[in-house]
Coordinates of C-alpha atoms and ligand atoms in Angstrom, one line a residue:
X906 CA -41.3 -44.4 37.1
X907 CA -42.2 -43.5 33.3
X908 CA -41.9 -46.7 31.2
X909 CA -39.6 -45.5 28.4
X910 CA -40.7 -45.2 25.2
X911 CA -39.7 -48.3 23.3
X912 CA -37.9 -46.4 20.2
X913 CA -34.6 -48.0 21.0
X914 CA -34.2 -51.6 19.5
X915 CA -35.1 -54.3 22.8
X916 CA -31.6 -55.6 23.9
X917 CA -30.5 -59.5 22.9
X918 CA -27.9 -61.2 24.1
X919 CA -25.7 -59.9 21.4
X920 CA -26.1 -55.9 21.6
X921 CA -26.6 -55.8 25.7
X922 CA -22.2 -55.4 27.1
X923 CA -21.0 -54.5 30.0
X924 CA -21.3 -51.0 31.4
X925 CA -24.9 -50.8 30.0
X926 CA -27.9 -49.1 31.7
X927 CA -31.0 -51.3 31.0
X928 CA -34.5 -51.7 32.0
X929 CA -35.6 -54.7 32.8
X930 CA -38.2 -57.0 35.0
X931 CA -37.7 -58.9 37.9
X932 CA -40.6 -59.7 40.5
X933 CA -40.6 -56.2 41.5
X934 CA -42.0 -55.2 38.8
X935 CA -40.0 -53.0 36.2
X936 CA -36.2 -51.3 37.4
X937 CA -33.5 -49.9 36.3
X938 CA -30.0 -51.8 36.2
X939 CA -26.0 -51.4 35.2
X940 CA -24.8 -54.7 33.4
X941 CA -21.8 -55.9 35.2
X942 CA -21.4 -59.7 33.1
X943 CA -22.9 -60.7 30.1
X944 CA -22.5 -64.7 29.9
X945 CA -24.8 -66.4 26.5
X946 CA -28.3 -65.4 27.4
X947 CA -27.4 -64.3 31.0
X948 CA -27.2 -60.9 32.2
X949 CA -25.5 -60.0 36.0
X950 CA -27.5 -57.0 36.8
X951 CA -26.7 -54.5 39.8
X952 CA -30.1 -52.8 40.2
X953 CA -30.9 -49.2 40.8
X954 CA -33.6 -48.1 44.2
X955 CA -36.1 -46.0 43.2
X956 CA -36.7 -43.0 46.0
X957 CA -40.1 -45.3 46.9
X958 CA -37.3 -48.1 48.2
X959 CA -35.4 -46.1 50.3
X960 CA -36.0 -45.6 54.0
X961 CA -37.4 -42.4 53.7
X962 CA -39.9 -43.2 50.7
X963 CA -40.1 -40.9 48.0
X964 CA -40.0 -37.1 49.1
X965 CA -40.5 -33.8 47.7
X966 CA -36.8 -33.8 46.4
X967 CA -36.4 -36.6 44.7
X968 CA -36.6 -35.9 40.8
X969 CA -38.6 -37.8 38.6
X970 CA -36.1 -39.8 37.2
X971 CA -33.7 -40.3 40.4
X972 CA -32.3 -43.4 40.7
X973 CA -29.8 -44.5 44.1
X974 CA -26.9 -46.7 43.3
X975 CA -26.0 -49.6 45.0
X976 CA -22.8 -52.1 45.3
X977 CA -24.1 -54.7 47.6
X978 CA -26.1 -56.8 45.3
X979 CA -26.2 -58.2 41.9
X980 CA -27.7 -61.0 40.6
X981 CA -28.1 -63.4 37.0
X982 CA -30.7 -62.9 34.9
X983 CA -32.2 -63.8 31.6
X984 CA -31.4 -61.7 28.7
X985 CA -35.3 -61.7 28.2
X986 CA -35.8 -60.0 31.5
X987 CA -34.1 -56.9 30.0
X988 CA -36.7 -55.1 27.9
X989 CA -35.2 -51.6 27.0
X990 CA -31.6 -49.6 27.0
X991 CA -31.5 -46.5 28.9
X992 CA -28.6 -44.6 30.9
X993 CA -28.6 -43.4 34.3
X994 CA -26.3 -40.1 34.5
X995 CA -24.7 -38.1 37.0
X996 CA -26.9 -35.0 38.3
X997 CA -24.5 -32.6 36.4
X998 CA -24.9 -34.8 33.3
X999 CA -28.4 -34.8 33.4
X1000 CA -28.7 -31.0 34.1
X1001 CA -26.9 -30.6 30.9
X1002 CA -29.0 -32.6 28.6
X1003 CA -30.6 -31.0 26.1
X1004 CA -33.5 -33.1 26.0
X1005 CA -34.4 -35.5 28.6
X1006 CA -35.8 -38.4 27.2
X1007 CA -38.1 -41.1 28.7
X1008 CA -34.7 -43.4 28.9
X1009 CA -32.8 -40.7 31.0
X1010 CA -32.3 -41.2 34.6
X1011 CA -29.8 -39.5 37.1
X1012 CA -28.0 -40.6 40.1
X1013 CA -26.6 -38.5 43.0
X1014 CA -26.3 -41.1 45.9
X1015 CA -25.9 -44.7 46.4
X1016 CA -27.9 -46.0 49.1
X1017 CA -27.6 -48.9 51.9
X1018 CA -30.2 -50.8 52.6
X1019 CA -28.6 -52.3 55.4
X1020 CA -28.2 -49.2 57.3
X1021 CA -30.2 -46.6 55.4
X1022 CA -27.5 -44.7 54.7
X1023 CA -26.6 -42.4 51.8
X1024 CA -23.1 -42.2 49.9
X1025 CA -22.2 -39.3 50.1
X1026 CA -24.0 -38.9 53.1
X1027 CA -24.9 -34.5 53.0
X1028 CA -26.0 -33.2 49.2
X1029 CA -26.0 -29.6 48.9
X1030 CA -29.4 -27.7 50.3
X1031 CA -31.1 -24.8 48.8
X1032 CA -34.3 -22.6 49.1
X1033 CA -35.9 -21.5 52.6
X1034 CA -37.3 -25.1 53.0
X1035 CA -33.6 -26.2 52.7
X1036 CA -34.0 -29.2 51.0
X1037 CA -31.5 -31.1 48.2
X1038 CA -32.4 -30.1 44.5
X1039 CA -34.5 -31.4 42.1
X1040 CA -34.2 -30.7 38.9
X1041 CA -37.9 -30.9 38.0
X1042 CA -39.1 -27.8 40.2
X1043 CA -38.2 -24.5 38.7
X1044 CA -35.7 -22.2 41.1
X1045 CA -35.0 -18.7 40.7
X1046 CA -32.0 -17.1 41.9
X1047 CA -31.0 -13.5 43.8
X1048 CA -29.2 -11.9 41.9
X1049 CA -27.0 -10.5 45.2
X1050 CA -26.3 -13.1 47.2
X1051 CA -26.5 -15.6 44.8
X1052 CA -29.0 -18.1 47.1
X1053 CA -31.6 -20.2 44.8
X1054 CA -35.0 -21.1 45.6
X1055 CA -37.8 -22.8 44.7
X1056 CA -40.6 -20.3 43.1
X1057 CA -43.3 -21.8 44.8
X1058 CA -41.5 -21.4 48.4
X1059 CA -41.1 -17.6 47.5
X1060 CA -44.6 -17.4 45.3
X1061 CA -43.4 -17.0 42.0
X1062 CA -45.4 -18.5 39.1
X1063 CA -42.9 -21.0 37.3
X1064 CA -44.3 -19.5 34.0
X1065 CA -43.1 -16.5 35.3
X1066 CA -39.3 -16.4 36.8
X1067 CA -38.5 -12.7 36.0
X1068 CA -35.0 -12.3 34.6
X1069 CA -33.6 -10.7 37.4
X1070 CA -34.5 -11.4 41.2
X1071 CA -33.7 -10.5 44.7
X1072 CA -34.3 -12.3 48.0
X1073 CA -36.2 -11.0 51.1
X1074 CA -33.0 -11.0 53.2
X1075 CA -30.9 -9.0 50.3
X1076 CA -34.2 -6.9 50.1
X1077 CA -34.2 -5.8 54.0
X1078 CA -30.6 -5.8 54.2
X1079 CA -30.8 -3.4 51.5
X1080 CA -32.8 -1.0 53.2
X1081 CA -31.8 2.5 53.2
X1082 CA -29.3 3.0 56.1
X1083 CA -29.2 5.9 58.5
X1084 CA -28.1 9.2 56.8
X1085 CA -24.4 10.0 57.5
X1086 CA -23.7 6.2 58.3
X1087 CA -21.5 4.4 56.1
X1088 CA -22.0 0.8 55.4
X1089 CA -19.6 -1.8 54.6
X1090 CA -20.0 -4.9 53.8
X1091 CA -18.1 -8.3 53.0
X1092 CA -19.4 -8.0 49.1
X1093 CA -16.9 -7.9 46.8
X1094 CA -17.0 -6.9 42.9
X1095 CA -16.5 -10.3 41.8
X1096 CA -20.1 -11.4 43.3
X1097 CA -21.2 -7.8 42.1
X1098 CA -20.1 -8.1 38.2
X1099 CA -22.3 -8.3 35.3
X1100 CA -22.3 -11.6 34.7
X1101 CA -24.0 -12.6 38.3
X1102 CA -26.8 -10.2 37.2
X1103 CA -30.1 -11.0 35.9
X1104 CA -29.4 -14.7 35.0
X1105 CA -31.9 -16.7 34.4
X1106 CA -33.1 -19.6 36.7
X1107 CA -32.9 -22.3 34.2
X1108 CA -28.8 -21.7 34.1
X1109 CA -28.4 -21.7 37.6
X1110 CA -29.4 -25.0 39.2
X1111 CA -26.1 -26.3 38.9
X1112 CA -25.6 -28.6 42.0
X1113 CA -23.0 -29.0 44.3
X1114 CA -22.0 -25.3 43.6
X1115 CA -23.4 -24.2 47.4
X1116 CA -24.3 -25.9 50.8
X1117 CA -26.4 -24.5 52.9
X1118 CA -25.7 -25.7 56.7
X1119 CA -28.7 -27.0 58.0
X1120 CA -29.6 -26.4 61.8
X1121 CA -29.0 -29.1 63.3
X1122 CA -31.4 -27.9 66.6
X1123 CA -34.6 -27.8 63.8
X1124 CA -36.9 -30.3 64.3
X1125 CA -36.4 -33.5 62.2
X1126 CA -38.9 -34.4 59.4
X1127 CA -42.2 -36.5 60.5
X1128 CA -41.9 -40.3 58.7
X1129 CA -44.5 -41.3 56.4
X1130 CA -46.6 -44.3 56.8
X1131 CA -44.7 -46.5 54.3
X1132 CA -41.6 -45.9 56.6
X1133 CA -43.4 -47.1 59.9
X1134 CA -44.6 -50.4 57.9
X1135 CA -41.4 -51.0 56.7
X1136 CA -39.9 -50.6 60.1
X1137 CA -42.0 -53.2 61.2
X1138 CA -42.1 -55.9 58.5
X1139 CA -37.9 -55.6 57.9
X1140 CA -37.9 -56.9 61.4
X1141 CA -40.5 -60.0 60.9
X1142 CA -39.1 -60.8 57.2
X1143 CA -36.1 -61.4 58.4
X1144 CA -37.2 -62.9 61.8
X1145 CA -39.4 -65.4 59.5
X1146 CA -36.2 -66.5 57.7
X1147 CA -33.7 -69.2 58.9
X1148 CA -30.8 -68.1 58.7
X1149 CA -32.1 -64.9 58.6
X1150 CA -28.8 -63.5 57.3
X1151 CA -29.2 -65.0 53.9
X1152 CA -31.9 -62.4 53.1
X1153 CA -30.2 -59.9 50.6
X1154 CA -31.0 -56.4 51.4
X1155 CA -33.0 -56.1 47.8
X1156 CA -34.9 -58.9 48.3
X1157 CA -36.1 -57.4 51.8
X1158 CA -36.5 -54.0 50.0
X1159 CA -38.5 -55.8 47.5
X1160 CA -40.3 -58.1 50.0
X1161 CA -41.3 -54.4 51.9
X1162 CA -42.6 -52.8 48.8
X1163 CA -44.2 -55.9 47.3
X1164 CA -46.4 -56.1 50.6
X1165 CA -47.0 -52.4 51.1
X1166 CA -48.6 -53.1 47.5
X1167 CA -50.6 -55.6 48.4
X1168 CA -52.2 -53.9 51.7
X1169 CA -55.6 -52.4 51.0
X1170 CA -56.6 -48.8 53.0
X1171 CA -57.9 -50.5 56.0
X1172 CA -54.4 -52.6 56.7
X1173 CA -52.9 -49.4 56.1
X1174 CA -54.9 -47.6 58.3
X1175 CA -52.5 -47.6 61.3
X1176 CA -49.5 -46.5 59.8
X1177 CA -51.6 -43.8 58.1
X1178 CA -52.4 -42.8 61.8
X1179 CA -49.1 -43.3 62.8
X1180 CA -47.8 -41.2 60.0
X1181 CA -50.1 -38.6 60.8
X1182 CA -49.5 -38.5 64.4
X1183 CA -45.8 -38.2 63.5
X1184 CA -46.8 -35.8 61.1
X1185 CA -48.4 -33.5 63.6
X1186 CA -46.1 -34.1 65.7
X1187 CA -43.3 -32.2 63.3
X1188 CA -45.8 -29.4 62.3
X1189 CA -46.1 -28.6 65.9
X1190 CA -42.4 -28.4 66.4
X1191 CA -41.9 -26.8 63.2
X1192 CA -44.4 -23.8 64.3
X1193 CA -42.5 -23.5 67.4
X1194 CA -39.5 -23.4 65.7
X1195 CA -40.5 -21.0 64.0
X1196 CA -42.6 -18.8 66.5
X1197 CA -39.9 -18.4 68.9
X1198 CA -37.8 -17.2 66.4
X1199 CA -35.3 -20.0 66.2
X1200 CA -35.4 -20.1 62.6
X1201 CA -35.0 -16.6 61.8
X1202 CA -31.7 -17.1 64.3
X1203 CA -30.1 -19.4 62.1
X1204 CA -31.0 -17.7 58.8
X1205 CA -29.3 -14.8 60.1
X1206 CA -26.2 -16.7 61.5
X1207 CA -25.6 -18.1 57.9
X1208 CA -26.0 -14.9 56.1
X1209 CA -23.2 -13.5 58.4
X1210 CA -21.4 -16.3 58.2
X1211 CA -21.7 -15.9 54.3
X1212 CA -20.3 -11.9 54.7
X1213 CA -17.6 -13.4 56.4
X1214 CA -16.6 -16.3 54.3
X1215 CA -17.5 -14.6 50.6
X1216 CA -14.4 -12.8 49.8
X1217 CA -12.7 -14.6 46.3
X1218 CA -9.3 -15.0 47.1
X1219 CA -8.5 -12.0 44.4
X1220 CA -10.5 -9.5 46.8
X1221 CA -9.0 -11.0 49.8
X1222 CA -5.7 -10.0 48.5
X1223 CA -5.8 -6.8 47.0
X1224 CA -8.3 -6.0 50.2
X1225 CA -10.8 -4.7 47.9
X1226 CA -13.9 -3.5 50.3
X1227 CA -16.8 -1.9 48.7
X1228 CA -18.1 0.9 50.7
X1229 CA -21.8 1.6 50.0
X1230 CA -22.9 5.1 49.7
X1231 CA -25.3 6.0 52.6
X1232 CA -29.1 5.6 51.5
Ligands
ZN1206 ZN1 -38.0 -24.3 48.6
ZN1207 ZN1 -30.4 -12.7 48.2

């Protein structure tokens, strides 16, 4: 995580209330927290994850900046512990800053360490590689159906999203039809007008605006090394501990992080190779997937199932149906 830029006065006991977002330190080195109480020089902090203390470790999706909520735990600390202000913001707020400073963070899930879960549990999926967004790698979106996607998954430079774009899909379904043979389809003028045209990609990354259904048959993604080690210490941390239900669930997340630290490349070395067997594994799967055309299935099942479900209510109504001229 970037250590914020210290322009904003440190926080005393007097400026820090309730509701804040703060930085501060606690043996896990430097997170970010929400004041709940402020009591003399005491602060009750509900710390934010970072993506590296989540089950999954930190993956290509997670922005920069994300942070994961959390209601389970808080805990008293000193004033002095708190070194900086900042604010955590919603996905959409953060979308629409102007300027994202060094003391900017965003939010889009809370997460349970006790189960590994996610609230909400399905975020919206875009691109080819369907995966959640994040706002630090530039999309571009087709300008007919209206599906955004990462430029490096469709090999666009990022320094140079052309103002208007279309898809593969739109492009070969697109294709001149057969002479004489009329085409219809589900589009309607509202996803035709003007304004959907030519828009550029920086406008457009709105989340939550479209899910794309995931198949559930594809194979699931490989686990990375950090996730096989905590897999095995969570168990022995808590088995070492009497009771062992008195261990909070950020204490073992800390614990799990703090000795991941601490292993040099030769302790690591078997979760590496578990990692990569795993890893392997997935690609394999992945390639079959793929090769028997699996993949291509499903993307074709959604874009129908798009045509069907696309018509606004006003062109549902009045039973608008553009009819394409042939070729
Ligand atoms: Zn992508
Ligand atoms: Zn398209």
């Amino acid at each position: 995580m970037p250590r914020p830029k210290q322009k904003l006065p440190r926080p005393t006991a007097k400026t820090v209330k309730q509701g804040d977002d703060v930085v501060a330190v606690n043996d896990a080195g430097e997170h970010v927290a929400r004041v709940v109480e402020v009591r003399k020089d005491q602060v009750k902090l509900r710390w934010f994850y970072k993506p590296e203390d989540v089950v999954y470790g930190r993956q290509v999706w997670h922005g920069s900046k994300e942070l994961f909520g959390q209601t389970r735990v808080s805990d008293w600390n000193s004033v002095h512990s708190v070194t900086g202000f900042c604010k955590v913001h919603t996905l959409e707020e953060y979308e629409d800053l102007d300027d994202v400073s060094g003391h900017d963070y965003f939010c889009r899930q809370a997460y349970d360490p006790h189960t590994g879960g996610f609230v909400p549990d399905v975020v919206p999926l875009f691109c080819l590689c369907e995966t959640p967004y994040n706002p630090d790698r530039p999309m571009v979106e087709c300008e007919d159906c209206g599906e955004v996607f990462h430029c490096e998954c469709v090999a666009i430079e990022s320094n140079k999203i052309p103002s208007r774009y279309r898809c593969e899909s739109c492009r070969l379904r697109s294709a001149p039809s057969k002479p004489g043979v009329q085409r219809t389809t589900g589009e309607t003028h509202a996803e035709l007008a003007p304004a959907k045209r030519g828009r550029q990609a920086k406008t457009l990354t709105k989340t939550g605006r479209k899910r794309i259904r995931k198949d559930p048959n594809a194979p699931k993604r490989s686990l990375t090394a950090y996730n096989f080690f905590v897999r095995d210490y969570r168990k022995k941390y808590l088995a070492d501990r009497s009771p062992a239900a008195t261990a909070s669930v950020i204490e073992v997340t800390r614990a799990c992080g703090k000795a991941w630290n601490l292993l040099g490349a030769k302790e690591r070395e078997p979760f590496e190779a578990k990692a990569r067997v795993d890893k392997e594994k997935y690609l394999k799967a992945k390639e079959e997937y793929i090769a028997n055309g699996k993949r291509d299935e499903f993307i074709k099942g959604r874009l129908e199932d798009r045509e069907e479900g696309s018509k606004s209510p006003k062109a549902f109504y009045s039973g608008e149906v553009i009819v394409h001229p042939p070729g």
